[in-house]
mmCIF file of C-alpha atoms in Angstrom:
data_model
loop_
_atom_site.group_PDB
_atom_site.id
_atom_site.type_symbol
_atom_site.label_atom_id
_atom_site.label_comp_id
_atom_site.label_asym_id
_atom_site.label_seq_id
_atom_site.Cartn_x
_atom_site.Cartn_y
_atom_site.Cartn_z
ATOM 1 C CA MET A 1 40.018 -55.694 -3.791
ATOM 2 C CA SER A 2 41.426 -53.056 -6.073
ATOM 3 C CA PHE A 3 44.895 -54.080 -7.206
ATOM 4 C CA LYS A 4 45.811 -50.454 -7.849
ATOM 5 C CA PHE A 5 45.097 -49.574 -4.230
ATOM 6 C CA ALA A 6 46.769 -52.760 -2.994
ATOM 7 C CA ILE A 7 49.976 -52.142 -4.951
ATOM 8 C CA LEU A 8 50.188 -48.529 -3.835
ATOM 9 C CA ARG A 9 49.515 -49.631 -0.256
ATOM 10 C CA ALA A 10 52.191 -52.339 -0.538
ATOM 11 C CA VAL A 11 54.678 -49.740 -1.779
ATOM 12 C CA GLU A 12 53.755 -47.448 1.098
ATOM 13 C CA LEU A 13 54.155 -50.237 3.674
ATOM 14 C CA LEU A 14 57.401 -51.480 2.156
ATOM 15 C CA GLU A 15 58.906 -48.004 2.309
ATOM 16 C CA ALA A 16 57.689 -47.459 5.884
ATOM 17 C CA PHE A 17 58.936 -50.777 7.269
ATOM 18 C CA ASP A 18 62.097 -50.673 9.367
ATOM 19 C CA VAL A 19 63.378 -54.010 10.639
ATOM 20 C CA ARG A 20 65.184 -52.240 13.500
ATOM 21 C CA LYS A 21 61.927 -50.948 14.962
ATOM 22 C CA GLN A 22 59.726 -54.042 14.935
ATOM 23 C CA PRO A 23 59.341 -57.459 13.305
ATOM 24 C CA LEU A 24 57.591 -57.637 9.955
ATOM 25 C CA ASP A 25 54.545 -59.580 11.172
ATOM 26 C CA ALA A 26 53.910 -57.096 13.986
ATOM 27 C CA PHE A 27 54.372 -54.188 11.584
ATOM 28 C CA LEU A 28 51.884 -55.660 9.116
ATOM 29 C CA ASP A 29 49.397 -56.491 11.892
ATOM 30 C CA ASP A 30 49.534 -52.842 12.969
ATOM 31 C CA HIS A 31 49.244 -51.375 9.471
ATOM 32 C CA ILE A 32 46.930 -53.639 7.463
ATOM 33 C CA ARG A 33 43.349 -52.729 8.201
ATOM 34 C CA ALA A 34 41.189 -54.188 5.454
ATOM 35 C CA LYS A 35 40.953 -57.969 5.566
ATOM 36 C CA ASP A 36 40.104 -58.330 1.858
ATOM 37 C CA ASP A 37 43.550 -57.204 0.700
ATOM 38 C CA GLU A 38 45.554 -58.585 3.632
ATOM 39 C CA MET A 39 46.770 -61.712 1.834
ATOM 40 C CA PHE A 40 47.977 -59.826 -1.258
ATOM 41 C CA LEU A 41 49.739 -57.181 0.835
ATOM 42 C CA ARG A 42 51.442 -59.712 3.071
ATOM 43 C CA GLN A 43 52.593 -61.873 0.171
ATOM 44 C CA ALA A 44 53.797 -58.913 -1.923
ATOM 45 C CA ILE A 45 55.785 -57.461 0.984
ATOM 46 C CA TYR A 46 57.170 -60.825 2.140
ATOM 47 C CA THR A 47 58.274 -61.560 -1.423
ATOM 48 C CA SER A 48 59.891 -58.140 -1.830
ATOM 49 C CA LEU A 49 61.850 -58.490 1.395
ATOM 50 C CA ARG A 50 62.715 -62.181 1.199
ATOM 51 C CA HIS A 51 63.942 -61.958 -2.383
ATOM 52 C CA SER A 52 65.321 -58.420 -2.214
ATOM 53 C CA ALA A 53 68.744 -59.354 -3.623
ATOM 54 C CA ALA A 54 67.205 -61.116 -6.630
ATOM 55 C CA LEU A 55 64.743 -58.293 -7.213
ATOM 56 C CA LYS A 56 67.520 -55.721 -6.963
ATOM 57 C CA SER A 57 69.596 -57.568 -9.595
ATOM 58 C CA ALA A 58 66.587 -58.042 -11.853
ATOM 59 C CA LEU A 59 65.561 -54.400 -11.511
ATOM 60 C CA GLU A 60 69.080 -53.182 -12.321
ATOM 61 C CA LEU A 61 69.028 -55.303 -15.480
ATOM 62 C CA PHE A 62 65.489 -54.118 -16.271
ATOM 63 C CA TYR A 63 66.392 -50.433 -15.974
ATOM 64 C CA PHE A 64 69.563 -50.965 -17.996
ATOM 65 C CA GLN A 65 67.701 -52.653 -20.850
ATOM 66 C CA MET A 66 64.519 -50.581 -20.721
ATOM 67 C CA ALA A 67 66.034 -47.171 -19.928
ATOM 68 C CA ALA A 68 64.096 -45.435 -22.691
ATOM 69 C CA LYS A 69 60.741 -46.885 -21.632
ATOM 70 C CA ALA A 70 60.843 -47.284 -17.855
ATOM 71 C CA SER A 71 61.092 -44.578 -15.233
ATOM 72 C CA ARG A 72 63.113 -45.141 -12.072
ATOM 73 C CA ASN A 73 60.472 -43.057 -10.306
ATOM 74 C CA ASP A 74 58.321 -46.194 -10.483
ATOM 75 C CA MET A 75 60.984 -48.420 -8.904
ATOM 76 C CA SER A 76 58.934 -49.368 -5.843
ATOM 77 C CA VAL A 77 55.937 -50.299 -7.972
ATOM 78 C CA HIS A 78 58.196 -52.225 -10.359
ATOM 79 C CA ARG A 79 59.738 -54.031 -7.375
ATOM 80 C CA ILE A 80 56.328 -55.170 -6.093
ATOM 81 C CA LEU A 81 55.099 -56.108 -9.578
ATOM 82 C CA LEU A 82 58.315 -57.921 -10.499
ATOM 83 C CA GLY A 83 58.188 -59.825 -7.202
ATOM 84 C CA VAL A 84 54.643 -60.939 -7.910
ATOM 85 C CA LEU A 85 55.344 -61.842 -11.554
ATOM 86 C CA LEU A 86 58.641 -63.579 -10.918
ATOM 87 C CA PHE A 87 57.950 -65.383 -7.641
ATOM 88 C CA ARG A 88 54.156 -65.687 -7.418
ATOM 89 C CA LEU A 89 52.881 -65.891 -11.005
ATOM 90 C CA GLU A 90 51.620 -69.456 -10.531
ATOM 91 C CA GLU A 91 49.281 -68.236 -7.784
ATOM 92 C CA LEU A 92 47.523 -65.717 -10.037
ATOM 93 C CA SER A 93 44.569 -66.756 -12.137
ATOM 94 C CA ARG A 94 44.278 -65.323 -15.636
ATOM 95 C CA GLY A 95 41.649 -62.846 -14.459
ATOM 96 C CA ALA A 96 43.657 -61.754 -11.426
ATOM 97 C CA LEU A 97 46.774 -61.282 -13.563
ATOM 98 C CA LYS A 98 44.825 -59.197 -16.066
ATOM 99 C CA ASP A 99 43.281 -57.095 -13.272
ATOM 100 C CA LEU A 100 46.703 -56.623 -11.682
ATOM 101 C CA LEU A 101 48.347 -55.421 -14.894
ATOM 102 C CA GLN A 102 45.431 -53.226 -15.941
ATOM 103 C CA SER A 103 45.272 -51.575 -12.526
ATOM 104 C CA LEU A 104 48.601 -49.892 -13.216
ATOM 105 C CA ALA A 105 49.429 -47.204 -15.720
ATOM 106 C CA ALA A 106 50.321 -48.829 -19.027
ATOM 107 C CA THR A 107 53.636 -46.954 -19.006
ATOM 108 C CA VAL A 108 54.518 -48.743 -15.752
ATOM 109 C CA ALA A 109 53.403 -52.300 -16.573
ATOM 110 C CA ALA A 110 54.223 -52.561 -20.304
ATOM 111 C CA PRO A 111 58.022 -52.149 -20.048
ATOM 112 C CA LEU A 112 58.221 -54.751 -17.294
ATOM 113 C CA LEU A 113 56.199 -57.232 -19.321
ATOM 114 C CA GLU A 114 58.326 -56.539 -22.388
ATOM 115 C CA PHE A 115 61.423 -57.253 -20.307
ATOM 116 C CA LEU A 116 60.014 -60.526 -18.942
ATOM 117 C CA LEU A 117 58.907 -61.647 -22.402
ATOM 118 C CA ASP A 118 62.381 -61.208 -23.899
ATOM 119 C CA ALA A 119 63.389 -64.873 -24.038
ATOM 120 C CA GLN A 120 67.044 -64.127 -24.754
ATOM 121 C CA THR A 121 67.405 -61.917 -21.683
ATOM 122 C CA MET A 122 65.431 -64.294 -19.480
ATOM 123 C CA ASN A 123 67.437 -67.360 -20.477
ATOM 124 C CA THR A 124 70.875 -65.771 -20.393
ATOM 125 C CA VAL A 125 71.530 -62.628 -18.364
ATOM 126 C CA LEU A 126 68.642 -62.769 -15.888
ATOM 127 C CA LYS A 127 69.036 -66.505 -15.423
ATOM 128 C CA ALA A 128 72.748 -66.020 -14.650
ATOM 129 C CA GLU A 129 71.913 -63.298 -12.100
ATOM 130 C CA LEU A 130 69.327 -65.509 -10.413
ATOM 131 C CA VAL A 131 71.532 -68.617 -10.428
ATOM 132 C CA ALA A 132 74.138 -66.631 -8.504
ATOM 133 C CA LEU A 133 71.554 -66.411 -5.700
ATOM 134 C CA TYR A 134 69.446 -69.561 -6.064
ATOM 135 C CA ASP A 135 69.748 -73.173 -7.141
ATOM 136 C CA LEU A 136 69.596 -73.724 -10.922
ATOM 137 C CA GLU A 137 66.630 -76.072 -10.652
ATOM 138 C CA PHE A 138 64.680 -73.525 -8.563
ATOM 139 C CA VAL A 139 65.402 -70.773 -11.086
ATOM 140 C CA GLU A 140 64.371 -72.884 -14.061
ATOM 141 C CA LYS A 141 61.321 -74.621 -12.552
ATOM 142 C CA ARG A 142 59.894 -72.017 -10.165
ATOM 143 C CA LEU A 143 60.882 -68.685 -11.713
ATOM 144 C CA LEU A 144 61.396 -68.975 -15.462
ATOM 145 C CA GLU A 145 59.098 -71.867 -16.376
ATOM 146 C CA PRO A 146 55.885 -70.222 -15.080
ATOM 147 C CA ILE A 147 56.607 -67.154 -17.207
ATOM 148 C CA GLN A 148 57.428 -69.274 -20.249
ATOM 149 C CA SER A 149 54.303 -71.384 -19.795
ATOM 150 C CA ARG A 150 52.122 -68.260 -19.816
ATOM 151 C CA THR A 151 53.959 -66.451 -22.623
ATOM 152 C CA ALA A 152 50.945 -66.275 -24.969
ATOM 153 C CA GLU A 153 48.755 -64.820 -22.220
ATOM 154 C CA LEU A 154 51.432 -62.322 -21.150
ATOM 155 C CA GLU A 155 52.105 -61.295 -24.760
ATOM 156 C CA ALA A 156 48.403 -60.562 -25.328
ATOM 157 C CA MET A 157 48.346 -58.412 -22.194
ATOM 158 C CA PHE A 158 51.570 -56.699 -23.272
ATOM 159 C CA ARG A 159 50.126 -55.845 -26.710
ATOM 160 C CA SER A 160 47.055 -54.351 -25.038
ATOM 161 C CA LEU A 161 49.189 -52.277 -22.669
ATOM 162 C CA GLU A 162 51.549 -51.196 -25.442
ATOM 163 C CA LEU A 163 48.578 -50.028 -27.515
ATOM 164 C CA GLN A 164 47.490 -47.887 -24.564
ATOM 165 C CA VAL A 165 50.992 -46.412 -24.314
ATOM 166 C CA VAL A 166 51.159 -45.621 -28.042
ATOM 167 C CA THR A 167 47.670 -44.091 -28.008
ATOM 168 C CA ALA A 168 48.521 -41.928 -24.987
ATOM 169 C CA GLU A 169 51.788 -40.784 -26.591
ATOM 170 C CA ALA A 170 50.006 -39.889 -29.833
ATOM 171 C CA ALA A 171 47.398 -37.883 -27.923
ATOM 172 C CA LYS A 172 50.144 -36.101 -25.987
ATOM 173 C CA LYS A 173 52.001 -35.205 -29.191
ATOM 174 C CA GLU A 174 48.759 -33.926 -30.712
ATOM 175 C CA ARG A 175 48.138 -31.704 -27.689
ATOM 176 C CA GLU A 176 51.711 -30.413 -27.801
ATOM 177 C CA ALA A 177 51.517 -29.716 -31.544
ATOM 178 C CA THR A 178 48.404 -27.614 -31.118
ATOM 179 C CA ALA A 179 49.563 -26.122 -27.813
ATOM 180 C CA GLY A 180 46.391 -27.466 -26.238
ATOM 181 C CA ILE A 181 44.181 -25.419 -28.539
ATOM 182 C CA PRO A 182 41.550 -27.562 -30.241
ATOM 183 C CA LYS A 183 41.311 -27.307 -34.020
ATOM 184 C CA VAL A 184 38.294 -25.461 -35.341
ATOM 185 C CA ALA A 185 36.721 -26.516 -38.595
ATOM 186 C CA LYS A 186 36.950 -23.928 -41.388
ATOM 187 C CA LYS A 187 33.771 -22.430 -42.802
#
């Protein structure tokens, strides 16, 4: 399964779903064709819908804190990714997590990882937002602890993604400085 395809498909399904027209299971049965990505799609969409209030609060905080780095145009992708990282991180192996993060544009995944790795935000503001919706023990043990236990792994992935972002920005600035005209060596 390609995570890039699966995330884009999950976003497409999430945006197309209307609870007034049919139940979620029937909708997914009608719209998921490939069996190899069925489990990921179902879990990503269930998580996004079941925890929509928590994800909305977390995304508002994310966009407030990362306004300079994150684009609201990617909100649906961020919602799916945040749902997976916040509520289903324990289910992802190291390889699957790496594949998931690398399947997205670095400019999409890096700001979200940076946000989740900010211990002060996680343990104060985000925790307070989540505790307003869930039990304190659930928030600490099931949501925050898995992220904290994999901090070293997530930081390594963040550094890799951030390097990609910086490299892409430098290349873009170089193209803009030369107006897209390649430099020619002098004779």
